[in-house]
Amino acid sequence: MMTSEVLSRPDRKRLEVTRRITEAAAALFIERGASSVSMDEVAVRADVARRTLFNYFESKDALLFAVAAPVLEEAVRLVRLAMAGETVGLGSVFGVCYTLHATFGGRLRLLYAFELAESDRLAALHTEYMVAFAALVERAVGAGQARLVGRLIYRNFVPLLQALEREPDGERRFMAGMQGLVAGVLAG
């Protein structure tokens, strides 16, 4: 049986402060966009001193990266995993979307909430995700409609999942809703 290492009190405190800061920043970035949020506002929301905030994150870019990179990294990983499948259909694309929402919940809105020009590192990671996502969609629907379908899915999956998250059988409803949305657009 493996035992987990017990963290020292200073380490636990550091983890707790980091969590408070990143949660406060994520909430503010989602509410108003990263460019409209100051580090002072993050410090106030996290209930830490400005100096403490800068001890943990030397810049807003570093904080933005800490908040958004895990979402984008997992998105890239899931898309690549789906691409490795023998057959890829819209169900594979919707499965990636559903898993991302199940993992990150409201934080997934960060995909839409920040301006990538603020961070070269995030811009590169976001581009990697978008290229992989586009390739997955293209493999699922073919090259002719991939751009339209990809944009449709990307812009709608988070709001739809948020609307269905407390509904019984939400995953099935999400899959059916997205399938209907895509089918309607492709038919028209």
PDB file of C-alpha atoms in Angstrom:
ATOM      1  CA  MET A   1       0.000   0.000   0.000  1.00  0.00           C
ATOM      2  CA  MET A   2       1.341   3.401  -0.947  1.00  0.00           C
ATOM      3  CA  THR A   3       1.242   6.237   1.535  1.00  0.00           C
ATOM      4  CA  SER A   4       1.051   9.809   0.425  1.00  0.00           C
ATOM      5  CA  GLU A   5       3.589  12.243   1.730  1.00  0.00           C
ATOM      6  CA  VAL A   6       2.139  14.647   4.271  1.00  0.00           C
ATOM      7  CA  LEU A   7       2.756  18.255   3.342  1.00  0.00           C
ATOM      8  CA  SER A   8       4.345  20.560   5.851  1.00  0.00           C
ATOM      9  CA  ARG A   9       2.292  23.448   7.174  1.00  0.00           C
ATOM     10  CA  PRO A  10       4.163  26.054   5.048  1.00  0.00           C
ATOM     11  CA  ASP A  11       3.645  23.905   1.942  1.00  0.00           C
ATOM     12  CA  ARG A  12      -0.073  23.537   2.694  1.00  0.00           C
ATOM     13  CA  LYS A  13      -0.340  27.294   3.206  1.00  0.00           C
ATOM     14  CA  ARG A  14       1.470  27.973  -0.072  1.00  0.00           C
ATOM     15  CA  LEU A  15      -0.873  25.622  -1.936  1.00  0.00           C
ATOM     16  CA  GLU A  16      -3.912  27.267  -0.336  1.00  0.00           C
ATOM     17  CA  VAL A  17      -2.757  30.786  -1.217  1.00  0.00           C
ATOM     18  CA  THR A  18      -1.941  29.688  -4.777  1.00  0.00           C
ATOM     19  CA  ARG A  19      -5.408  28.153  -5.077  1.00  0.00           C
ATOM     20  CA  ARG A  20      -7.095  31.320  -3.776  1.00  0.00           C
ATOM     21  CA  ILE A  21      -5.130  33.508  -6.163  1.00  0.00           C
ATOM     22  CA  THR A  22      -5.743  31.354  -9.243  1.00  0.00           C
ATOM     23  CA  GLU A  23      -9.451  30.925  -8.446  1.00  0.00           C
ATOM     24  CA  ALA A  24      -9.859  34.675  -7.936  1.00  0.00           C
ATOM     25  CA  ALA A  25      -7.987  35.409 -11.158  1.00  0.00           C
ATOM     26  CA  ALA A  26      -9.988  32.832 -13.124  1.00  0.00           C
ATOM     27  CA  ALA A  27     -13.278  34.299 -11.898  1.00  0.00           C
ATOM     28  CA  LEU A  28     -12.216  37.839 -12.780  1.00  0.00           C
ATOM     29  CA  PHE A  29     -10.782  36.838 -16.172  1.00  0.00           C
ATOM     30  CA  ILE A  30     -14.028  35.035 -17.019  1.00  0.00           C
ATOM     31  CA  GLU A  31     -16.193  37.934 -15.816  1.00  0.00           C
ATOM     32  CA  ARG A  32     -14.352  40.759 -17.553  1.00  0.00           C
ATOM     33  CA  GLY A  33     -11.548  39.440 -19.729  1.00  0.00           C
ATOM     34  CA  ALA A  34      -7.919  39.380 -18.678  1.00  0.00           C
ATOM     35  CA  SER A  35      -7.051  42.742 -20.207  1.00  0.00           C
ATOM     36  CA  SER A  36      -9.663  44.461 -18.014  1.00  0.00           C
ATOM     37  CA  VAL A  37      -8.394  42.967 -14.750  1.00  0.00           C
ATOM     38  CA  SER A  38      -5.544  44.419 -12.711  1.00  0.00           C
ATOM     39  CA  MET A  39      -3.270  42.522 -10.381  1.00  0.00           C
ATOM     40  CA  ASP A  40      -4.573  44.732  -7.559  1.00  0.00           C
ATOM     41  CA  GLU A  41      -8.104  43.486  -8.245  1.00  0.00           C
ATOM     42  CA  VAL A  42      -6.900  39.889  -8.146  1.00  0.00           C
ATOM     43  CA  ALA A  43      -5.172  40.527  -4.810  1.00  0.00           C
ATOM     44  CA  VAL A  44      -8.347  42.025  -3.341  1.00  0.00           C
ATOM     45  CA  ARG A  45     -10.545  39.164  -4.618  1.00  0.00           C
ATOM     46  CA  ALA A  46      -8.054  36.559  -3.341  1.00  0.00           C
ATOM     47  CA  ASP A  47      -7.758  38.386  -0.011  1.00  0.00           C
ATOM     48  CA  VAL A  48      -3.971  38.613  -0.200  1.00  0.00           C
ATOM     49  CA  ALA A  49      -1.595  41.542  -0.119  1.00  0.00           C
ATOM     50  CA  ARG A  50      -0.355  42.877  -3.453  1.00  0.00           C
ATOM     51  CA  ARG A  51       3.170  41.934  -2.424  1.00  0.00           C
ATOM     52  CA  THR A  52       2.035  38.374  -1.679  1.00  0.00           C
ATOM     53  CA  LEU A  53       0.452  38.134  -5.114  1.00  0.00           C
ATOM     54  CA  PHE A  54       3.697  39.200  -6.778  1.00  0.00           C
ATOM     55  CA  ASN A  55       5.666  36.742  -4.623  1.00  0.00           C
ATOM     56  CA  TYR A  56       3.559  33.960  -6.126  1.00  0.00           C
ATOM     57  CA  PHE A  57       3.236  35.314  -9.677  1.00  0.00           C
ATOM     58  CA  GLU A  58       5.811  37.800 -10.962  1.00  0.00           C
ATOM     59  CA  SER A  59       3.496  39.190 -13.646  1.00  0.00           C
ATOM     60  CA  LYS A  60      -0.031  39.110 -14.948  1.00  0.00           C
ATOM     61  CA  ASP A  61       1.247  36.989 -17.837  1.00  0.00           C
ATOM     62  CA  ALA A  62       2.533  34.387 -15.369  1.00  0.00           C
ATOM     63  CA  LEU A  63      -0.794  34.397 -13.532  1.00  0.00           C
ATOM     64  CA  LEU A  64      -2.799  34.145 -16.751  1.00  0.00           C
ATOM     65  CA  PHE A  65      -0.629  31.234 -17.845  1.00  0.00           C
ATOM     66  CA  ALA A  66      -1.091  29.459 -14.493  1.00  0.00           C
ATOM     67  CA  VAL A  67      -4.851  29.850 -14.763  1.00  0.00           C
ATOM     68  CA  ALA A  68      -5.422  29.012 -18.443  1.00  0.00           C
ATOM     69  CA  ALA A  69      -2.590  26.649 -19.420  1.00  0.00           C
ATOM     70  CA  PRO A  70      -3.974  23.579 -17.589  1.00  0.00           C
ATOM     71  CA  VAL A  71      -7.251  23.922 -19.520  1.00  0.00           C
ATOM     72  CA  LEU A  72      -5.498  24.246 -22.874  1.00  0.00           C
ATOM     73  CA  GLU A  73      -2.960  21.492 -22.151  1.00  0.00           C
ATOM     74  CA  GLU A  74      -5.717  19.041 -21.231  1.00  0.00           C
ATOM     75  CA  ALA A  75      -7.721  20.087 -24.295  1.00  0.00           C
ATOM     76  CA  VAL A  76      -4.741  19.329 -26.545  1.00  0.00           C
ATOM     77  CA  ARG A  77      -4.191  15.981 -24.801  1.00  0.00           C
ATOM     78  CA  LEU A  78      -7.839  14.943 -25.191  1.00  0.00           C
ATOM     79  CA  VAL A  79      -7.994  15.960 -28.855  1.00  0.00           C
ATOM     80  CA  ARG A  80      -4.840  13.970 -29.612  1.00  0.00           C
ATOM     81  CA  LEU A  81      -6.264  10.982 -27.763  1.00  0.00           C
ATOM     82  CA  ALA A  82      -9.444  11.193 -29.849  1.00  0.00           C
ATOM     83  CA  MET A  83      -7.392  11.527 -33.050  1.00  0.00           C
ATOM     84  CA  ALA A  84      -5.566   8.321 -32.172  1.00  0.00           C
ATOM     85  CA  GLY A  85      -8.840   6.404 -32.399  1.00  0.00           C
ATOM     86  CA  GLU A  86      -9.441   4.113 -35.334  1.00  0.00           C
ATOM     87  CA  THR A  87     -12.676   5.851 -36.282  1.00  0.00           C
ATOM     88  CA  VAL A  88     -13.431   9.474 -35.545  1.00  0.00           C
ATOM     89  CA  GLY A  89     -16.929  10.869 -35.828  1.00  0.00           C
ATOM     90  CA  LEU A  90     -18.832  13.746 -34.330  1.00  0.00           C
ATOM     91  CA  GLY A  91     -19.293  11.640 -31.195  1.00  0.00           C
ATOM     92  CA  SER A  92     -15.521  11.778 -30.713  1.00  0.00           C
ATOM     93  CA  VAL A  93     -15.545  15.572 -31.008  1.00  0.00           C
ATOM     94  CA  PHE A  94     -18.497  15.919 -28.625  1.00  0.00           C
ATOM     95  CA  GLY A  95     -16.831  13.469 -26.222  1.00  0.00           C
ATOM     96  CA  VAL A  96     -13.772  15.721 -26.011  1.00  0.00           C
ATOM     97  CA  CYS A  97     -16.035  18.696 -25.300  1.00  0.00           C
ATOM     98  CA  TYR A  98     -17.981  16.821 -22.620  1.00  0.00           C
ATOM     99  CA  THR A  99     -14.836  15.534 -20.906  1.00  0.00           C
ATOM    100  CA  LEU A 100     -13.316  19.014 -20.839  1.00  0.00           C
ATOM    101  CA  HIS A 101     -16.448  20.387 -19.197  1.00  0.00           C
ATOM    102  CA  ALA A 102     -16.569  17.515 -16.701  1.00  0.00           C
ATOM    103  CA  THR A 103     -12.943  18.220 -15.798  1.00  0.00           C
ATOM    104  CA  PHE A 104     -12.943  22.022 -15.664  1.00  0.00           C
ATOM    105  CA  GLY A 105     -16.564  23.114 -15.309  1.00  0.00           C
ATOM    106  CA  GLY A 106     -16.944  26.883 -15.466  1.00  0.00           C
ATOM    107  CA  ARG A 107     -13.211  27.378 -15.858  1.00  0.00           C
ATOM    108  CA  LEU A 108     -13.610  26.099 -19.398  1.00  0.00           C
ATOM    109  CA  ARG A 109     -15.043  29.534 -20.230  1.00  0.00           C
ATOM    110  CA  LEU A 110     -11.425  30.709 -20.097  1.00  0.00           C
ATOM    111  CA  LEU A 111     -11.162  29.473 -23.687  1.00  0.00           C
ATOM    112  CA  TYR A 112     -13.220  32.519 -24.638  1.00  0.00           C
ATOM    113  CA  ALA A 113     -12.336  34.987 -21.872  1.00  0.00           C
ATOM    114  CA  PHE A 114      -8.829  36.173 -22.599  1.00  0.00           C
ATOM    115  CA  GLU A 115      -7.064  37.887 -25.398  1.00  0.00           C
ATOM    116  CA  LEU A 116      -4.249  35.647 -26.508  1.00  0.00           C
ATOM    117  CA  ALA A 117      -2.080  38.536 -27.638  1.00  0.00           C
ATOM    118  CA  GLU A 118      -1.392  39.203 -23.965  1.00  0.00           C
ATOM    119  CA  SER A 119       0.651  36.043 -23.656  1.00  0.00           C
ATOM    120  CA  ASP A 120       2.873  34.547 -26.322  1.00  0.00           C
ATOM    121  CA  ARG A 121       3.025  31.269 -24.392  1.00  0.00           C
ATOM    122  CA  LEU A 122      -0.763  31.045 -24.190  1.00  0.00           C
ATOM    123  CA  ALA A 123      -1.157  32.107 -27.807  1.00  0.00           C
ATOM    124  CA  ALA A 124       1.094  29.229 -28.862  1.00  0.00           C
ATOM    125  CA  LEU A 125      -0.781  26.761 -26.661  1.00  0.00           C
ATOM    126  CA  HIS A 126      -4.167  28.019 -27.871  1.00  0.00           C
ATOM    127  CA  THR A 127      -3.012  27.739 -31.495  1.00  0.00           C
ATOM    128  CA  GLU A 128      -1.870  24.174 -30.842  1.00  0.00           C
ATOM    129  CA  TYR A 129      -5.310  23.375 -29.415  1.00  0.00           C
ATOM    130  CA  MET A 130      -7.211  25.048 -32.266  1.00  0.00           C
ATOM    131  CA  VAL A 131      -5.121  23.303 -34.951  1.00  0.00           C
ATOM    132  CA  ALA A 132      -5.629  19.925 -33.274  1.00  0.00           C
ATOM    133  CA  PHE A 133      -9.359  20.590 -32.750  1.00  0.00           C
ATOM    134  CA  ALA A 134      -9.751  21.625 -36.406  1.00  0.00           C
ATOM    135  CA  ALA A 135      -7.993  18.436 -37.538  1.00  0.00           C
ATOM    136  CA  LEU A 136     -10.298  16.348 -35.332  1.00  0.00           C
ATOM    137  CA  VAL A 137     -13.408  18.045 -36.746  1.00  0.00           C
ATOM    138  CA  GLU A 138     -12.105  17.687 -40.300  1.00  0.00           C
ATOM    139  CA  ARG A 139     -11.542  13.988 -39.748  1.00  0.00           C
ATOM    140  CA  ALA A 140     -15.071  13.674 -38.354  1.00  0.00           C
ATOM    141  CA  VAL A 141     -16.987  15.588 -41.059  1.00  0.00           C
ATOM    142  CA  GLY A 142     -14.624  15.931 -44.014  1.00  0.00           C
ATOM    143  CA  ALA A 143     -12.728  18.928 -45.300  1.00  0.00           C
ATOM    144  CA  GLY A 144     -15.633  20.647 -47.039  1.00  0.00           C
ATOM    145  CA  GLN A 145     -17.602  21.557 -43.914  1.00  0.00           C
ATOM    146  CA  ALA A 146     -14.883  21.345 -41.260  1.00  0.00           C
ATOM    147  CA  ARG A 147     -14.356  25.084 -40.807  1.00  0.00           C
ATOM    148  CA  LEU A 148     -18.053  25.881 -40.327  1.00  0.00           C
ATOM    149  CA  VAL A 149     -18.738  22.863 -38.114  1.00  0.00           C
ATOM    150  CA  GLY A 150     -15.602  23.411 -36.048  1.00  0.00           C
ATOM    151  CA  ARG A 151     -16.487  27.042 -35.383  1.00  0.00           C
ATOM    152  CA  LEU A 152     -20.075  26.076 -34.542  1.00  0.00           C
ATOM    153  CA  ILE A 153     -18.992  23.419 -32.051  1.00  0.00           C
ATOM    154  CA  TYR A 154     -16.248  25.540 -30.503  1.00  0.00           C
ATOM    155  CA  ARG A 155     -18.552  28.520 -29.896  1.00  0.00           C
ATOM    156  CA  ASN A 156     -21.519  26.517 -28.583  1.00  0.00           C
ATOM    157  CA  PHE A 157     -20.321  23.540 -26.573  1.00  0.00           C
ATOM    158  CA  VAL A 158     -19.515  25.378 -23.330  1.00  0.00           C
ATOM    159  CA  PRO A 159     -22.804  27.332 -23.107  1.00  0.00           C
ATOM    160  CA  LEU A 160     -24.818  24.202 -23.930  1.00  0.00           C
ATOM    161  CA  LEU A 161     -22.976  22.113 -21.343  1.00  0.00           C
ATOM    162  CA  GLN A 162     -23.479  24.802 -18.717  1.00  0.00           C
ATOM    163  CA  ALA A 163     -27.205  24.876 -19.459  1.00  0.00           C
ATOM    164  CA  LEU A 164     -27.438  21.084 -19.123  1.00  0.00           C
ATOM    165  CA  GLU A 165     -25.028  20.451 -16.250  1.00  0.00           C
ATOM    166  CA  ARG A 166     -27.757  19.986 -13.628  1.00  0.00           C
ATOM    167  CA  GLU A 167     -30.152  18.120 -15.895  1.00  0.00           C
ATOM    168  CA  PRO A 168     -30.621  14.388 -15.565  1.00  0.00           C
ATOM    169  CA  ASP A 169     -28.985  12.611 -18.464  1.00  0.00           C
ATOM    170  CA  GLY A 170     -27.087  15.795 -19.353  1.00  0.00           C
ATOM    171  CA  GLU A 171     -24.419  14.004 -21.371  1.00  0.00           C
ATOM    172  CA  ARG A 172     -26.966  12.304 -23.636  1.00  0.00           C
ATOM    173  CA  ARG A 173     -28.860  15.571 -24.058  1.00  0.00           C
ATOM    174  CA  PHE A 174     -25.637  17.398 -24.892  1.00  0.00           C
ATOM    175  CA  MET A 175     -24.667  14.812 -27.508  1.00  0.00           C
ATOM    176  CA  ALA A 176     -28.158  14.913 -29.059  1.00  0.00           C
ATOM    177  CA  GLY A 177     -28.299  18.716 -28.975  1.00  0.00           C
ATOM    178  CA  MET A 178     -24.920  19.143 -30.638  1.00  0.00           C
ATOM    179  CA  GLN A 179     -25.734  16.444 -33.198  1.00  0.00           C
ATOM    180  CA  GLY A 180     -28.979  18.245 -34.046  1.00  0.00           C
ATOM    181  CA  LEU A 181     -27.268  21.629 -34.247  1.00  0.00           C
ATOM    182  CA  VAL A 182     -24.582  20.343 -36.595  1.00  0.00           C
ATOM    183  CA  ALA A 183     -27.072  18.338 -38.689  1.00  0.00           C
ATOM    184  CA  GLY A 184     -29.279  21.408 -39.062  1.00  0.00           C
ATOM    185  CA  VAL A 185     -26.402  23.581 -40.220  1.00  0.00           C
ATOM    186  CA  LEU A 186     -25.118  20.948 -42.637  1.00  0.00           C
ATOM    187  CA  ALA A 187     -28.616  20.430 -44.095  1.00  0.00           C
ATOM    188  CA  GLY A 188     -29.211  24.153 -44.643  1.00  0.00           C
TER     189      GLY A 188
END
